[in-house]
Coordinates of C-alpha atoms in Angstrom, one line a residue:
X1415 CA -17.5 16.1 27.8
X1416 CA -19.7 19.0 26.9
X1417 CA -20.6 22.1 28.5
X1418 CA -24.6 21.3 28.8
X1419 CA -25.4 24.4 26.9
X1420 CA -28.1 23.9 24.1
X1421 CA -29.3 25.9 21.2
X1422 CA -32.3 28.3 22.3
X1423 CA -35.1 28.7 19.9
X1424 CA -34.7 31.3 18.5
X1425 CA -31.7 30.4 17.5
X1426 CA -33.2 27.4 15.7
X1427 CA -35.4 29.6 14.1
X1428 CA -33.0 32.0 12.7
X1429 CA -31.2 29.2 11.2
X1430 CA -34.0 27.1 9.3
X1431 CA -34.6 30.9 7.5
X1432 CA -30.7 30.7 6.5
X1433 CA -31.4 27.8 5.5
X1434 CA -34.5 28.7 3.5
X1435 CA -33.9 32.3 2.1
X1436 CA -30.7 32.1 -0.3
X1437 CA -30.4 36.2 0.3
X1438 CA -28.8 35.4 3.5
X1439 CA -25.2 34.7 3.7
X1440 CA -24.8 34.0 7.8
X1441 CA -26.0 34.0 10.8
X1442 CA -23.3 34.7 13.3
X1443 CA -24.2 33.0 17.1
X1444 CA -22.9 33.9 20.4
X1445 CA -23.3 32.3 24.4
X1446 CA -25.9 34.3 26.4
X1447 CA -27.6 33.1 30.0
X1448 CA -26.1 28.9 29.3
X1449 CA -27.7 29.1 25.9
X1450 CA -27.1 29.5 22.5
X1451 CA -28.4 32.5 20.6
X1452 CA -28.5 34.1 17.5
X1453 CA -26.3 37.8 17.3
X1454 CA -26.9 38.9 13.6
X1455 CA -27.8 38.0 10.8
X1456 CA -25.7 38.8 7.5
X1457 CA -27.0 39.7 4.3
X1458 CA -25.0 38.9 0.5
X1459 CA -23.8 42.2 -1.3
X1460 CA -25.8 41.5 -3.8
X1461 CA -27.8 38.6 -5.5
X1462 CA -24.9 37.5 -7.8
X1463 CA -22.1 38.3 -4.9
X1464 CA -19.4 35.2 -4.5
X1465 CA -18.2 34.2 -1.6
X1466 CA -15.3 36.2 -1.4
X1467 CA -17.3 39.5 -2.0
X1468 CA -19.7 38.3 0.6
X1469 CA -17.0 38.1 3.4
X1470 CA -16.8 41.8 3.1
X1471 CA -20.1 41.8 5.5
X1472 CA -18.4 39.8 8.3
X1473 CA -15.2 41.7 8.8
X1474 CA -16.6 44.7 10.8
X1475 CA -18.3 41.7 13.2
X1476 CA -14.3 40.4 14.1
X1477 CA -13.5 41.5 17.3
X1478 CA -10.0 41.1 18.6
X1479 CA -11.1 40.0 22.1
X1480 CA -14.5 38.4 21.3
X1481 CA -15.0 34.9 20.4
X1482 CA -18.2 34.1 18.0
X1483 CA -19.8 31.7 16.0
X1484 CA -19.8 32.1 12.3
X1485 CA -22.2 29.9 10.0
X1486 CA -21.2 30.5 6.3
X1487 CA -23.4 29.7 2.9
X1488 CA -20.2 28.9 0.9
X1489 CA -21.6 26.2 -1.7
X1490 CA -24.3 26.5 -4.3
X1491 CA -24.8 22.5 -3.4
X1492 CA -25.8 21.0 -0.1
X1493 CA -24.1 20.5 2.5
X1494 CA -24.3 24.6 2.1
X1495 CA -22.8 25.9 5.1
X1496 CA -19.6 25.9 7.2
X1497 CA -19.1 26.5 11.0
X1498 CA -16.9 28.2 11.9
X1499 CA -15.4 28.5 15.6
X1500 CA -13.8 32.2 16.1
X1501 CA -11.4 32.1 19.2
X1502 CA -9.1 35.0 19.1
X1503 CA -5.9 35.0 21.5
X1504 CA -6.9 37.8 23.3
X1505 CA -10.4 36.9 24.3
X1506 CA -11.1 35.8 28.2
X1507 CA -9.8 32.4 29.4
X1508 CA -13.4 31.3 30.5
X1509 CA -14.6 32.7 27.4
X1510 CA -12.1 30.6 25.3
X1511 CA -12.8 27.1 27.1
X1512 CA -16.9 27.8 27.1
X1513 CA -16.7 28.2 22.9
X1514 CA -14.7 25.1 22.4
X1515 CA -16.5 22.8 24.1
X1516 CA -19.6 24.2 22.9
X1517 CA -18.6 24.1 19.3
X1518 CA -19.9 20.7 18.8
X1519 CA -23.2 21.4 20.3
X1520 CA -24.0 23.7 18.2
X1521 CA -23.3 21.7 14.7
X1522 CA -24.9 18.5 16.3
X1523 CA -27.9 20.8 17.6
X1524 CA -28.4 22.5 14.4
X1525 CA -28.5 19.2 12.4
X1526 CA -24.8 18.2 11.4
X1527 CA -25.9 17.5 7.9
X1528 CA -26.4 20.7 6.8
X1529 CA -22.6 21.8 7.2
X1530 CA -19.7 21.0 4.7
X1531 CA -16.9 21.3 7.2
X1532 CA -16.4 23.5 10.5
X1533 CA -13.3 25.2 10.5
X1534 CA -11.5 26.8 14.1
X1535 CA -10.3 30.5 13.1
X1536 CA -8.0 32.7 15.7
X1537 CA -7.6 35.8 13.8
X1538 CA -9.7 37.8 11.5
X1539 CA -6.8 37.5 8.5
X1540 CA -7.8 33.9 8.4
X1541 CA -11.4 34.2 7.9
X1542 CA -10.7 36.9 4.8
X1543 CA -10.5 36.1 1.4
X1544 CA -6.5 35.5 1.4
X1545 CA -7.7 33.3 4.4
X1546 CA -10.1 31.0 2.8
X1547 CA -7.8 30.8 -0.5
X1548 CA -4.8 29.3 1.8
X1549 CA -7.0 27.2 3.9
X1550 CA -8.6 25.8 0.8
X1551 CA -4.5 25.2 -0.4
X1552 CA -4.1 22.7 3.1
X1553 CA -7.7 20.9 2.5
X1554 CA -9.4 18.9 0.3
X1555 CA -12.7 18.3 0.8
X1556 CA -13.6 14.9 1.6
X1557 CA -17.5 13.9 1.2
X1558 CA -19.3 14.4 4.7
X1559 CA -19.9 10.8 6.4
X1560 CA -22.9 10.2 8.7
X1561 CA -21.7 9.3 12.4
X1562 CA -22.3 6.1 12.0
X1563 CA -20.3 5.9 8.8
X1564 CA -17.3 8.0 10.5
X1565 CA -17.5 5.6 13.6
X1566 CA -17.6 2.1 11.7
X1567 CA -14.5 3.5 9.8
X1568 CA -13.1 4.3 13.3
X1569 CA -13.4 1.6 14.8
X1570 CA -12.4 -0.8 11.8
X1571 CA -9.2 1.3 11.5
X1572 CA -8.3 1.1 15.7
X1573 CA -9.1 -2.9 15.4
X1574 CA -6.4 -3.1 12.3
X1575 CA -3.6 -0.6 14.1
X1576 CA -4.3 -2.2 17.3
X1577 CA -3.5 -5.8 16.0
X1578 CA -4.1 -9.6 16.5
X1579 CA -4.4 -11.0 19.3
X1580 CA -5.4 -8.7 22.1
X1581 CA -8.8 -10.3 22.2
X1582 CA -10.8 -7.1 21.7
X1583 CA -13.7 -7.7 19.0
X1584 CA -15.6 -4.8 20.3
X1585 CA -14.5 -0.8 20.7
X1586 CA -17.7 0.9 22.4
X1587 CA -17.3 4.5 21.2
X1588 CA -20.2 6.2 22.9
X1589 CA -18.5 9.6 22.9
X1590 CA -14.9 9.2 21.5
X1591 CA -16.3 10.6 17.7
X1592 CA -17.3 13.6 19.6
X1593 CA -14.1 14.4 21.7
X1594 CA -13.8 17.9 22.0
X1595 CA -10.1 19.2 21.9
X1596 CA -9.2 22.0 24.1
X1597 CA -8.9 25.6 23.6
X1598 CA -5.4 25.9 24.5
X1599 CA -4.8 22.8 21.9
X1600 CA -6.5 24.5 19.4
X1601 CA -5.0 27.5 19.7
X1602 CA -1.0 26.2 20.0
X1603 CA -1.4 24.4 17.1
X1604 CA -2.9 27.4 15.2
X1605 CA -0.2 29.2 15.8
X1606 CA 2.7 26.5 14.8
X1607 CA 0.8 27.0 11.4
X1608 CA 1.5 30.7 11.4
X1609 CA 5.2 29.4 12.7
X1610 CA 4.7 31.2 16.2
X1611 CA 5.3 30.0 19.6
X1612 CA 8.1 27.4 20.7
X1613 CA 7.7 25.4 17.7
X1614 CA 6.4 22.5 19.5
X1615 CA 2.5 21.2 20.3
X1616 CA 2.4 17.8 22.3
X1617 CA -1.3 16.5 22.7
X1618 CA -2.4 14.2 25.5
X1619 CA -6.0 12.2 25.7
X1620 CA -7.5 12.6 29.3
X1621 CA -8.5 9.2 29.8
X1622 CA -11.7 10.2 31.8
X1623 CA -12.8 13.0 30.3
X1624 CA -12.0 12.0 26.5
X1625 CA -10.6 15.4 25.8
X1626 CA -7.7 16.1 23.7
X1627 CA -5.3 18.2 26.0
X1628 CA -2.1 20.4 25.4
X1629 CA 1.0 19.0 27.1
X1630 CA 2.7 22.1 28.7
X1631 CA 5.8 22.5 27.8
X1632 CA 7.9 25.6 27.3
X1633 CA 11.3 23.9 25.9
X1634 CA 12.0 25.1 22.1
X1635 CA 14.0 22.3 20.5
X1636 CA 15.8 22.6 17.2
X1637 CA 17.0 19.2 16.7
X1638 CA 15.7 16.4 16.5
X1639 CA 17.4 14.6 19.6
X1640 CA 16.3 17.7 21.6
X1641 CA 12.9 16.7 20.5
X1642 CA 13.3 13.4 21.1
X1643 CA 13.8 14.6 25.1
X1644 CA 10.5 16.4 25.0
X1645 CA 8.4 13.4 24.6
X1646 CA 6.7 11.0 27.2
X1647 CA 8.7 7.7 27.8
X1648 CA 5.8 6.3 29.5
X1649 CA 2.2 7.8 28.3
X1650 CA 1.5 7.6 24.6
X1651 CA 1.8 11.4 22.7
X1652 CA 0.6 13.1 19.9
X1653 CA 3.5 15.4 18.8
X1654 CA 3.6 18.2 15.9
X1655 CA 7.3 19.7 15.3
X1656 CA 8.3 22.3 13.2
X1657 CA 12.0 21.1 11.8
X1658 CA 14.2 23.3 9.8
X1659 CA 15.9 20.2 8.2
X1660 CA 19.3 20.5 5.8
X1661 CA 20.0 18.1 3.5
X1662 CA 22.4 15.8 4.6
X1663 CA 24.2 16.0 1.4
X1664 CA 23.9 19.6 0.7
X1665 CA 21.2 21.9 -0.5
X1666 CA 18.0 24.0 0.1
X1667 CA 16.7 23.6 4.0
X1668 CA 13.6 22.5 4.4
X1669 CA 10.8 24.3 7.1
X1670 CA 8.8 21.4 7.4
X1671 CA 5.8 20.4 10.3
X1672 CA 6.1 16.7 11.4
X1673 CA 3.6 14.4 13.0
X1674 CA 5.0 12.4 15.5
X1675 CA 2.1 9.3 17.5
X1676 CA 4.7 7.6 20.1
X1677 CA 2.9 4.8 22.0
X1678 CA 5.4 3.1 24.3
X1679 CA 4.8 -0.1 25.6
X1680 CA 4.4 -0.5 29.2
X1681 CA 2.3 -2.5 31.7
X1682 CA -0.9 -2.8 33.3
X1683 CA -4.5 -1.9 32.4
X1684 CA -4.0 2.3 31.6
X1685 CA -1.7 1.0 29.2
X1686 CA -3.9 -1.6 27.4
X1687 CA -6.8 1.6 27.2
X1688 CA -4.1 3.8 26.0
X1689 CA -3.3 1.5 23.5
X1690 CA -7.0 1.2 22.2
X1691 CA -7.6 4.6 22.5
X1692 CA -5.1 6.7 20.6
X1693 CA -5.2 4.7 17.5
X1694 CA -8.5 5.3 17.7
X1695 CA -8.5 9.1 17.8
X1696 CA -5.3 9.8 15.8
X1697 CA -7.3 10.2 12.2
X1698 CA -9.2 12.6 14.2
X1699 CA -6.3 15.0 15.4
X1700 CA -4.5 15.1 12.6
X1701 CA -8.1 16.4 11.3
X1702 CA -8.5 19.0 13.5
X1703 CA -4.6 20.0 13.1
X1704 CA -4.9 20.1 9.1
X1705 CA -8.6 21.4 8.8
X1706 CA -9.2 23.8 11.5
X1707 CA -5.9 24.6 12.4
X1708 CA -4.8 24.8 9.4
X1709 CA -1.4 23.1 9.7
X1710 CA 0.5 21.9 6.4
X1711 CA 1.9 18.3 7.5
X1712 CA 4.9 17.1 5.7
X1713 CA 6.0 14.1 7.4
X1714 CA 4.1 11.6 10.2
X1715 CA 5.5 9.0 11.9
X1716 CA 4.2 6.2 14.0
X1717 CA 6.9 4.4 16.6
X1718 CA 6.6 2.6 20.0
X1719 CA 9.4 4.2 21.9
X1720 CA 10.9 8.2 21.1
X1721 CA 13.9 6.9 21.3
X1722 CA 13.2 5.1 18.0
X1723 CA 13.0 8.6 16.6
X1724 CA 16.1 9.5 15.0
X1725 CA 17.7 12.4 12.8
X1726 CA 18.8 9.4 10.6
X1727 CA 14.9 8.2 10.1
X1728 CA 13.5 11.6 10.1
X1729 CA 15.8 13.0 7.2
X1730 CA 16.1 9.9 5.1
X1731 CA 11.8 10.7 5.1
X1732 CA 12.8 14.2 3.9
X1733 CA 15.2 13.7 1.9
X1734 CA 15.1 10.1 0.1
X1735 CA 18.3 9.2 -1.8
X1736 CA 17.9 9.0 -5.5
X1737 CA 19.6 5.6 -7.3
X1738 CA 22.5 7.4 -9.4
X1739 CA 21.5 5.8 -13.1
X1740 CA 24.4 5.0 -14.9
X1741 CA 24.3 4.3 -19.1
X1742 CA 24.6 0.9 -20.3
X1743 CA 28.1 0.3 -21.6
X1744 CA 28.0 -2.5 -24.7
X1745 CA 31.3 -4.5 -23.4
X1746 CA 34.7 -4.1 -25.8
X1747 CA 35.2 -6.5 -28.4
X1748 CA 38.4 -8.7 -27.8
X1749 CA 41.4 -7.6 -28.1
X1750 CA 40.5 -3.7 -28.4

């Protein structure tokens, strides 16, 4: 699940005096020797510098082909800080897989209660000003939750989706709240925000390890039909899609991301876990697709079988038909 590294002392030292001495604005953290370490330290402009202004000390930190930690005083009220998880696409493979599934390890080890949100960043644009103003447009901040208050919701909410009758009164989470999602995820569905790529992210859970995968898939559908083809008929599937949809009557087309959770029925005991499991996690994803990823989602749809995915469904979604209203007529007088 996660990569065994742990936060080194003076690490944990470096943060308690972030936390302590309002002067400081971050603390920026880096992987050295299996542990995790403090690189710099950065200081506000001045004493009644904003945020914004403040970010002007992190910039010259952003390397193109290095990843990094970023921990943020953003609010004057506590929580105080966001984590943020800085990935670019040109850093090293290993590099890329050791940050991500590190990431949680270091919020959990530095006492999760003192961040307001973490955030996954690929590029230096999105960690400017402009940056924080449009991921700020995508999110509203909801108030933190504990663990055990995220779990209990969790598992309330898989019990409801997964329906009566299966006989399970009992989900045992153990590590599910803290499923990592890979790199490669993270980064594919960064850049179907910034609409780059094929267009297309299809997530996968590994039932073993609990990690959130990327489906590879290099096909680049336009329609919905084609899309339709690109998803599992046997293994449940987490599916964003960017559609350029036109109005079936006419009008302004419509570049919209869709959320797709397909969860066909078949047989045997991988199913029933499937079954459990993705309801489970899906508030989570679509978390990590609108928060850190920063995607905008217009549209999300829940169905058993892709097939039940339709251009029909998808548009009548995106474009609902308006009643036509037509004035009361008082009715003629006889004979007129």
């Amino acid at each position: 699940m996660q990569s065994g590294i742990s936060a080194s002392q003076e690490l944990v030292s470096q943060f308690n005096t972030l936390l302590s001495d309002t002067s400081l604005f971050g603390l920026l953290v880096t992987i050295t020797s299996e542990s995790l370490t403090p690189k710099a330290t950065l200081s506000r402009s001045s004493s009644s510098s904003d945020f914004a202004t403040d970010l002007s000390q992190l910039a010259p930190h952003l390397k193109s082909d290095e990843a990094l930690y970023i921990l943020l005083r953003r609010y004057d009220t506590s929580p105080y800080l966001i984590a943020v998880t800085y990935v670019p696409d040109s850093a090293k493979v290993r590099q890329k897989m050791l940050f991500a599934s590190t990431r949680l390890t270091l919020v959990r080890e530095l006492g999760s209660e003192h961040f307001r949100e973490t955030i996954f960043a690929t590029t230096a644009e999105e960690l400017s000003p402009a940056g924080f103003d449009k991921h700020d447009r995508h999110n509203e901040l909801d108030a933190p939750l504990t663990e055990e208050e995220r779990t209990l919701g969790e598992v309330k909410r898989a019990e409801a989706e997964a329906g009566a009758g299966t006989g399970v009164r009992e989900i045992h989470l153990s590590k599910t709240m803290n499923m990592p999602v890979a790199t490669d995820a993270l980064v594919a569905l960064s850049a179907l925000g910034r609409e780059e790529g094929n267009g297309l992210v299809t997530l996968k859970i590994n039932p073993e390890t609990e990690v959130v995968e990327l489906v590879p898939d290099s096909s680049t559908p336009s329609t919905i039909p084609e899309l339709v083809q690109t998803i599992s008929a046997t293994e449940p599937r987490f599916t964003f899609f960017r559609y350029k949809a036109t109005p079936p009557r006419g009008g302004d087309e419509k570049n919209v991301i869709l959320f797709f959770y397909t969860c066909p029925v078949t047989p045997g005991t991988k199913a029933i876990k499937f079954r459990m499991m993705y309801p489970l996690m899906k508030r989570a994803v679509l978390e990590v697709a609108t928060k850190e990823a920063g995607l905008d989602i217009a549209k999300k749809f829940e169905v058993e079988e892709p097939s039940e995915i339709t251009e029909q469904s998808v548009n009548s979604e995106l474009f609902p038909e308006t009643e036509a209203k037509t004035a009361f007529r008082r009715p003629k007088r006889p004979g007129r």
